Amino acid sequence: MPLLDHFHPPLSEERHWEGFHSKWANVLVDTLNEKLLPKRFFAEPHIHSGARVEIDVATFESTLPTTSAAYNGAGATAVRDWSASTPTMVMPAVFADTFEVQIINTEAGPTLVAAIELISPANKDRPEHRRAFAVKCASYLSQGISLILVDIVTSRHANLHDEVVQLLPDGSPYLFPARPLLYVAAYRRNRREEVEQTDVWLVPLALGEPLPILPLALTSDFSLPINLETTYVEACQKLRMV
């Protein structure tokens, strides 16, 4: 199915982009929980509405008791032999600043391992919004949390991958080639020969073209294939856009 323009007429006059992003996030959560994630992981949507709308899908590692076959969950068998393609680039995993203050609850609780961010117009709007979003993403990566960014926003022109890598001491070699308006990006923390690195997959998007499959890493050596095309089509169909 071709990628639609959700931010300009005629579609923007018939459907709200917030509703579509919310539905897409829920389809991604359903796909992860029902088909892909091993039993000791679970996904849930996180939607913040207000001055800035932020929608993402978080994947957690559960602390609930599991059997020794924890990786034989709903989708583990189906994706066990799947492997990610060669990364577009490999960045250093060292960031210039500490990005957050952590308040730790010593009681057992779920641990965040991955996130899928559906970028909103507000994320790309102003310099302070772009930096806040980039700091959030860089904080995830600095903690070893894998990340997928999905940018189908046609009404703003900033590239948030570039905002993230500019937080590196020397991020210029890792800028997105040609700075496409629409794109998806996946990030996976890795350690090679005692060096911390971040594997990066960058895929430009275009209206009228299908969406790709990207890796979502649960550990450094276990990734799930996130089929953005099938989840996008399902969200469009359920909202009667096609």
Short mmCIF file of C-alpha atoms in Angstrom, two decimals:
data_model
loop_
_atom_site.label_atom_id
_atom_site.label_comp_id
_atom_site.label_asym_id
_atom_site.label_seq_id
_atom_site.Cartn_x
_atom_site.Cartn_y
_atom_site.Cartn_z
CA MET A 1 0.00 0.00 0.00
CA PRO A 2 1.36 3.49 -0.78
CA LEU A 3 2.31 5.80 2.08
CA LEU A 4 -0.40 8.49 2.40
CA ASP A 5 -0.02 12.17 3.27
CA HIS A 6 -1.83 12.46 6.62
CA PHE A 7 -0.93 16.14 7.07
CA HIS A 8 -2.29 17.81 3.93
CA PRO A 9 -5.66 17.80 2.11
CA PRO A 10 -7.57 15.88 1.09
CA LEU A 11 -6.78 13.25 3.77
CA SER A 12 -6.05 15.76 6.57
CA GLU A 13 -9.56 17.21 6.11
CA GLU A 14 -11.18 13.78 6.45
CA ARG A 15 -9.09 12.14 9.20
CA HIS A 16 -7.14 13.52 12.17
CA TRP A 17 -3.47 12.54 12.19
CA GLU A 18 -3.61 12.13 16.00
CA GLY A 19 -6.26 9.45 15.63
CA PHE A 20 -4.23 7.62 13.00
CA HIS A 21 -1.01 7.75 15.04
CA SER A 22 -2.89 6.44 18.06
CA LYS A 23 -4.40 3.57 16.05
CA TRP A 24 -1.04 2.71 14.45
CA ALA A 25 0.63 2.61 17.87
CA ASN A 26 -2.05 0.21 19.11
CA VAL A 27 -1.71 -2.02 16.03
CA LEU A 28 2.05 -2.17 16.64
CA VAL A 29 1.44 -3.10 20.28
CA ASP A 30 -1.01 -5.84 19.29
CA THR A 31 1.42 -7.23 16.70
CA LEU A 32 4.29 -7.28 19.19
CA ASN A 33 2.30 -8.88 22.00
CA GLU A 34 0.33 -11.36 19.90
CA LYS A 35 2.89 -12.41 17.29
CA LEU A 36 6.48 -11.37 18.00
CA LEU A 37 7.53 -10.90 21.62
CA PRO A 38 8.84 -13.78 23.74
CA LYS A 39 6.86 -14.42 26.92
CA ARG A 40 9.05 -12.42 29.26
CA PHE A 41 8.55 -9.22 27.28
CA PHE A 42 5.47 -7.06 26.74
CA ALA A 43 4.63 -3.91 24.79
CA GLU A 44 2.27 -1.07 25.64
CA PRO A 45 1.39 2.28 24.03
CA HIS A 46 2.44 5.58 25.59
CA ILE A 47 0.45 8.59 24.43
CA HIS A 48 0.99 12.08 25.83
CA SER A 49 -1.55 14.69 24.74
CA GLY A 50 -1.16 18.36 25.49
CA ALA A 51 0.97 21.14 24.14
CA ARG A 52 3.01 18.48 22.38
CA VAL A 53 1.47 15.21 21.25
CA GLU A 54 3.87 12.30 21.62
CA ILE A 55 2.96 8.75 20.69
CA ASP A 56 5.24 5.78 21.06
CA VAL A 57 5.31 2.06 21.67
CA ALA A 58 7.37 0.83 24.61
CA THR A 59 8.70 -2.70 25.01
CA PHE A 60 9.52 -3.92 28.50
CA GLU A 61 11.23 -6.94 29.98
CA SER A 62 8.94 -8.32 32.65
CA THR A 63 10.05 -9.35 36.12
CA LEU A 64 7.16 -11.80 36.47
CA PRO A 65 8.24 -15.44 36.91
CA THR A 66 8.93 -17.24 33.63
CA THR A 67 9.98 -20.73 32.66
CA SER A 68 13.40 -21.62 31.34
CA ALA A 69 11.84 -21.48 27.85
CA ALA A 70 11.21 -17.74 28.13
CA TYR A 71 12.29 -17.18 24.57
CA ASN A 72 9.74 -19.64 23.24
CA GLY A 73 6.90 -17.15 23.56
CA ALA A 74 4.22 -16.03 21.14
CA GLY A 75 6.53 -15.03 18.34
CA ALA A 76 10.00 -16.20 19.29
CA THR A 77 9.91 -19.35 17.20
CA ALA A 78 8.74 -17.51 14.10
CA VAL A 79 11.50 -14.91 14.23
CA ARG A 80 14.35 -16.94 15.75
CA ASP A 81 16.11 -17.32 12.41
CA TRP A 82 15.48 -13.74 11.27
CA SER A 83 18.50 -11.43 11.26
CA ALA A 84 18.76 -7.73 10.60
CA SER A 85 20.38 -6.40 7.45
CA THR A 86 23.77 -4.67 7.56
CA PRO A 87 23.44 -1.32 9.36
CA THR A 88 23.59 1.88 7.32
CA MET A 89 26.26 3.15 9.72
CA VAL A 90 27.81 2.46 13.12
CA MET A 91 28.07 5.39 15.52
CA PRO A 92 29.94 5.76 18.80
CA ALA A 93 27.74 5.00 21.80
CA VAL A 94 29.18 7.83 23.90
CA PHE A 95 27.08 10.98 24.28
CA ALA A 96 28.30 14.34 25.47
CA ASP A 97 25.98 14.84 28.44
CA THR A 98 23.98 13.05 31.07
CA PHE A 99 20.44 13.56 29.97
CA GLU A 100 18.27 12.80 32.97
CA VAL A 101 18.01 12.42 36.71
CA GLN A 102 16.89 8.93 37.65
CA ILE A 103 14.69 8.26 40.66
CA ILE A 104 15.00 4.55 41.38
CA ASN A 105 12.25 2.44 42.92
CA THR A 106 13.98 -0.47 44.63
CA GLU A 107 10.91 -2.68 44.34
CA ALA A 108 10.87 -5.11 41.43
CA GLY A 109 9.33 -3.70 38.29
CA PRO A 110 9.45 -3.90 34.48
CA THR A 111 12.57 -2.70 32.69
CA LEU A 112 12.30 -0.71 29.45
CA VAL A 113 14.30 -2.35 26.64
CA ALA A 114 12.98 -0.77 23.41
CA ALA A 115 10.76 2.00 22.07
CA ILE A 116 9.09 2.89 18.77
CA GLU A 117 8.52 6.63 18.38
CA LEU A 118 5.88 7.90 15.95
CA ILE A 119 7.07 11.44 15.34
CA SER A 120 4.49 14.24 15.58
CA PRO A 121 4.49 17.71 13.96
CA ALA A 122 5.19 19.27 17.36
CA ASN A 123 8.35 17.16 17.75
CA LYS A 124 9.72 18.85 14.60
CA ASP A 125 8.24 22.30 15.16
CA ARG A 126 10.61 24.52 17.19
CA PRO A 127 14.30 24.25 18.07
CA GLU A 128 13.51 23.65 21.74
CA HIS A 129 11.01 20.91 20.85
CA ARG A 130 13.45 19.23 18.49
CA ARG A 131 16.22 19.31 21.08
CA ALA A 132 13.94 17.96 23.81
CA PHE A 133 12.96 15.05 21.57
CA ALA A 134 16.59 14.42 20.58
CA VAL A 135 17.68 14.41 24.23
CA LYS A 136 14.94 11.89 25.03
CA CYS A 137 16.11 9.61 22.21
CA ALA A 138 19.79 10.02 23.09
CA SER A 139 18.96 9.18 26.70
CA TYR A 140 17.38 5.92 25.55
CA LEU A 141 20.43 5.04 23.47
CA SER A 142 22.89 5.93 26.22
CA GLN A 143 21.06 3.45 28.48
CA GLY A 144 21.20 0.69 25.87
CA ILE A 145 17.49 0.96 25.02
CA SER A 146 16.91 0.21 21.35
CA LEU A 147 14.83 2.65 19.33
CA ILE A 148 12.88 3.03 16.10
CA LEU A 149 11.89 6.47 14.78
CA VAL A 150 9.04 6.73 12.26
CA ASP A 151 8.65 10.12 10.58
CA ILE A 152 5.77 10.45 8.11
CA VAL A 153 5.12 14.13 8.99
CA THR A 154 4.95 16.14 5.75
CA SER A 155 4.04 19.48 7.37
CA ARG A 156 7.44 20.06 9.03
CA HIS A 157 10.90 19.67 7.51
CA ALA A 158 13.34 19.00 10.39
CA ASN A 159 15.28 15.73 10.50
CA LEU A 160 15.26 14.39 14.05
CA HIS A 161 17.91 11.74 13.41
CA ASP A 162 20.28 14.62 12.70
CA GLU A 163 19.17 16.33 15.92
CA VAL A 164 20.10 13.18 17.84
CA VAL A 165 23.56 12.67 16.31
CA GLN A 166 24.41 16.34 16.82
CA LEU A 167 24.44 15.55 20.54
CA LEU A 168 27.52 13.40 19.89
CA PRO A 169 30.93 15.07 20.41
CA ASP A 170 31.44 14.91 16.62
CA GLY A 171 28.18 13.87 15.02
CA SER A 172 28.74 15.25 11.52
CA PRO A 173 29.83 11.91 9.94
CA TYR A 174 26.55 10.34 11.07
CA LEU A 175 24.06 12.83 9.62
CA PHE A 176 21.29 11.39 7.45
CA PRO A 177 22.48 11.46 3.82
CA ALA A 178 20.46 13.99 1.77
CA ARG A 179 18.26 14.81 4.81
CA PRO A 180 15.02 13.27 3.50
CA LEU A 181 11.69 14.76 4.58
CA LEU A 182 10.24 11.35 5.49
CA TYR A 183 12.20 8.41 6.86
CA VAL A 184 12.46 5.62 9.40
CA ALA A 185 15.50 4.88 11.54
CA ALA A 186 16.42 2.03 13.89
CA TYR A 187 19.13 2.07 16.56
CA ARG A 188 20.72 -0.85 18.42
CA ARG A 189 23.38 -0.63 21.11
CA ASN A 190 26.26 -3.04 20.57
CA ARG A 191 29.69 -3.84 21.97
CA ARG A 192 32.51 -4.89 19.66
CA GLU A 193 36.08 -5.51 20.76
CA GLU A 194 35.40 -3.72 24.08
CA VAL A 195 34.06 -0.64 22.26
CA GLU A 196 30.50 0.58 22.81
CA GLN A 197 28.76 1.38 19.52
CA THR A 198 25.30 2.07 18.11
CA ASP A 199 24.21 0.28 14.94
CA VAL A 200 21.95 2.50 12.83
CA TRP A 201 19.56 1.63 9.99
CA LEU A 202 18.36 4.63 7.94
CA VAL A 203 15.66 4.27 5.30
CA PRO A 204 14.21 7.27 3.39
CA LEU A 205 10.46 7.16 2.75
CA ALA A 206 8.37 8.61 -0.07
CA LEU A 207 4.65 9.20 -0.45
CA GLY A 208 3.15 6.50 -2.62
CA GLU A 209 5.79 3.94 -1.64
CA PRO A 210 5.53 1.04 0.86
CA LEU A 211 7.16 1.05 4.29
CA PRO A 212 10.12 -1.19 5.22
CA ILE A 213 10.87 -3.85 7.84
CA LEU A 214 13.21 -2.64 10.60
CA PRO A 215 14.97 -4.47 13.46
CA LEU A 216 13.86 -3.82 17.04
CA ALA A 217 16.54 -5.16 19.39
CA LEU A 218 15.50 -6.76 22.68
CA THR A 219 19.10 -7.70 23.46
CA SER A 220 22.38 -7.14 21.65
CA ASP A 221 21.96 -10.44 19.78
CA PHE A 222 18.17 -10.81 19.48
CA SER A 223 16.08 -8.53 17.26
CA LEU A 224 12.50 -8.63 16.05
CA PRO A 225 11.43 -7.75 12.48
CA ILE A 226 9.00 -4.82 12.76
CA ASN A 227 6.95 -4.79 9.57
CA LEU A 228 5.85 -1.17 9.37
CA GLU A 229 3.98 -1.77 6.11
CA THR A 230 1.58 -4.42 7.43
CA THR A 231 0.84 -2.49 10.62
CA TYR A 232 0.36 0.75 8.65
CA VAL A 233 -2.07 -0.96 6.26
CA GLU A 234 -4.01 -2.49 9.17
CA ALA A 235 -4.32 0.89 10.89
CA CYS A 236 -5.51 2.54 7.66
CA GLN A 237 -8.06 -0.22 7.06
CA LYS A 238 -9.46 -0.07 10.59
CA LEU A 239 -9.96 3.69 10.24
CA ARG A 240 -11.55 3.24 6.79
CA MET A 241 -8.90 5.23 4.98
CA VAL A 242 -8.70 2.63 2.23
#
